[in-house]
Coordinates of C-alpha atoms in Angstrom, one line a residue:
M1 CA 35.8 19.4 -66.5
K2 CA 32.0 18.3 -65.6
T3 CA 33.3 18.2 -61.8
I4 CA 34.3 21.8 -62.2
I5 CA 30.9 22.9 -63.9
I6 CA 29.4 20.6 -61.1
S7 CA 31.2 22.1 -58.1
I8 CA 29.9 25.9 -59.1
A9 CA 26.6 24.8 -60.0
I10 CA 26.6 23.8 -56.4
G11 CA 28.5 26.7 -54.9
L12 CA 25.6 28.6 -56.9
S13 CA 22.9 27.0 -55.5
A14 CA 24.1 27.5 -51.8
I15 CA 24.5 31.0 -52.3
S16 CA 21.4 31.2 -54.0
F17 CA 19.9 29.2 -51.0
N18 CA 21.4 31.4 -48.5
K19 CA 20.2 34.6 -49.8
K20 CA 16.5 33.5 -49.7
N21 CA 17.2 32.1 -46.5
Q22 CA 18.3 35.5 -45.6
E23 CA 15.3 37.3 -46.5
S24 CA 13.4 35.0 -45.1
T25 CA 15.2 35.4 -42.0
G26 CA 14.9 39.0 -42.4
K27 CA 11.4 39.2 -43.0
E28 CA 10.8 37.2 -39.9
I29 CA 12.7 39.7 -37.7
F30 CA 10.7 42.6 -39.3
E31 CA 7.1 40.6 -38.8
K32 CA 8.6 40.6 -35.2
N33 CA 9.8 43.3 -34.3
C34 CA 8.7 46.2 -36.6
A35 CA 5.7 45.8 -38.2
K36 CA 3.6 46.6 -35.5
C37 CA 4.2 50.3 -36.5
H38 CA 5.0 49.7 -40.1
G39 CA 2.8 47.3 -41.2
K40 CA 3.7 43.6 -42.4
D41 CA 4.1 45.0 -45.8
G42 CA 6.1 48.7 -44.8
T43 CA 3.4 50.6 -45.2
K44 CA 1.4 51.3 -42.0
R45 CA 2.5 54.4 -40.6
L46 CA 1.9 54.1 -36.6
L47 CA 3.0 56.7 -34.1
G48 CA 4.9 58.3 -37.3
A49 CA 6.5 55.6 -38.4
K50 CA 7.6 55.6 -42.1
N51 CA 6.5 54.1 -45.2
L52 CA 9.4 52.3 -45.6
Q53 CA 8.4 51.0 -49.6
K54 CA 8.8 54.7 -50.1
S55 CA 12.3 55.1 -48.3
V56 CA 15.0 56.5 -50.2
L57 CA 17.6 56.2 -47.5
T58 CA 21.0 54.5 -47.8
T59 CA 22.1 51.0 -46.1
T60 CA 23.7 53.0 -43.8
E61 CA 21.1 55.6 -43.0
N62 CA 18.4 52.3 -42.5
Y63 CA 21.4 50.8 -39.9
E64 CA 22.3 53.7 -38.4
I65 CA 18.1 54.7 -37.2
I66 CA 17.5 50.6 -36.3
T67 CA 20.4 50.4 -34.2
N68 CA 20.2 53.9 -32.4
G69 CA 16.8 54.4 -32.8
K70 CA 15.5 58.1 -33.8
G71 CA 12.5 60.1 -32.8
K72 CA 10.0 57.8 -31.8
M73 CA 11.6 55.1 -33.0
P74 CA 13.8 52.8 -30.6
S75 CA 17.0 51.7 -30.6
W76 CA 17.1 48.0 -31.2
K77 CA 21.2 47.2 -30.8
E78 CA 20.1 45.7 -27.3
K79 CA 17.3 43.5 -29.2
L80 CA 18.9 42.8 -32.4
S81 CA 22.6 41.6 -33.3
T82 CA 24.2 43.3 -36.1
E83 CA 23.6 40.4 -38.4
Q84 CA 20.0 40.3 -37.7
I85 CA 20.0 44.5 -38.3
N86 CA 21.4 43.6 -41.3
Q87 CA 18.7 40.8 -42.6
V88 CA 16.2 43.2 -41.5
I89 CA 18.2 46.1 -44.0
E90 CA 18.6 43.4 -46.6
Y91 CA 14.4 42.8 -46.7
L92 CA 13.8 46.4 -46.3
A93 CA 15.0 46.0 -49.8
V94 CA 12.6 44.0 -51.0
L95 CA 9.5 45.8 -49.7
K96 CA 10.9 48.3 -51.7
Q97 CA 10.8 46.2 -54.6
K98 CA 7.2 45.7 -54.3
T99 CA 6.3 49.5 -55.2
K100 CA 8.1 48.4 -58.6
E101 CA 5.5 45.5 -59.1

């Protein structure tokens, strides 16, 4: 029984670490590629960039815009992998939480 509990605890720790690692990676990708227009906290509005902390876009809408571009925002499909785009989208959820704090 102890072995099962320890295995579950290790598994949950790995999931928690992986989620934190993905958020960190999403943040790094965002800061490298998106912060120039959106700012590190998502509120800068250079060249018409949207305030991402106040965004009401769905995950699907974010994916489409990041992948294909919209208005002055360029497409990122040639520069970022699908996994990287998804990591950025996960980080956008973290930025939205900042408005609730």
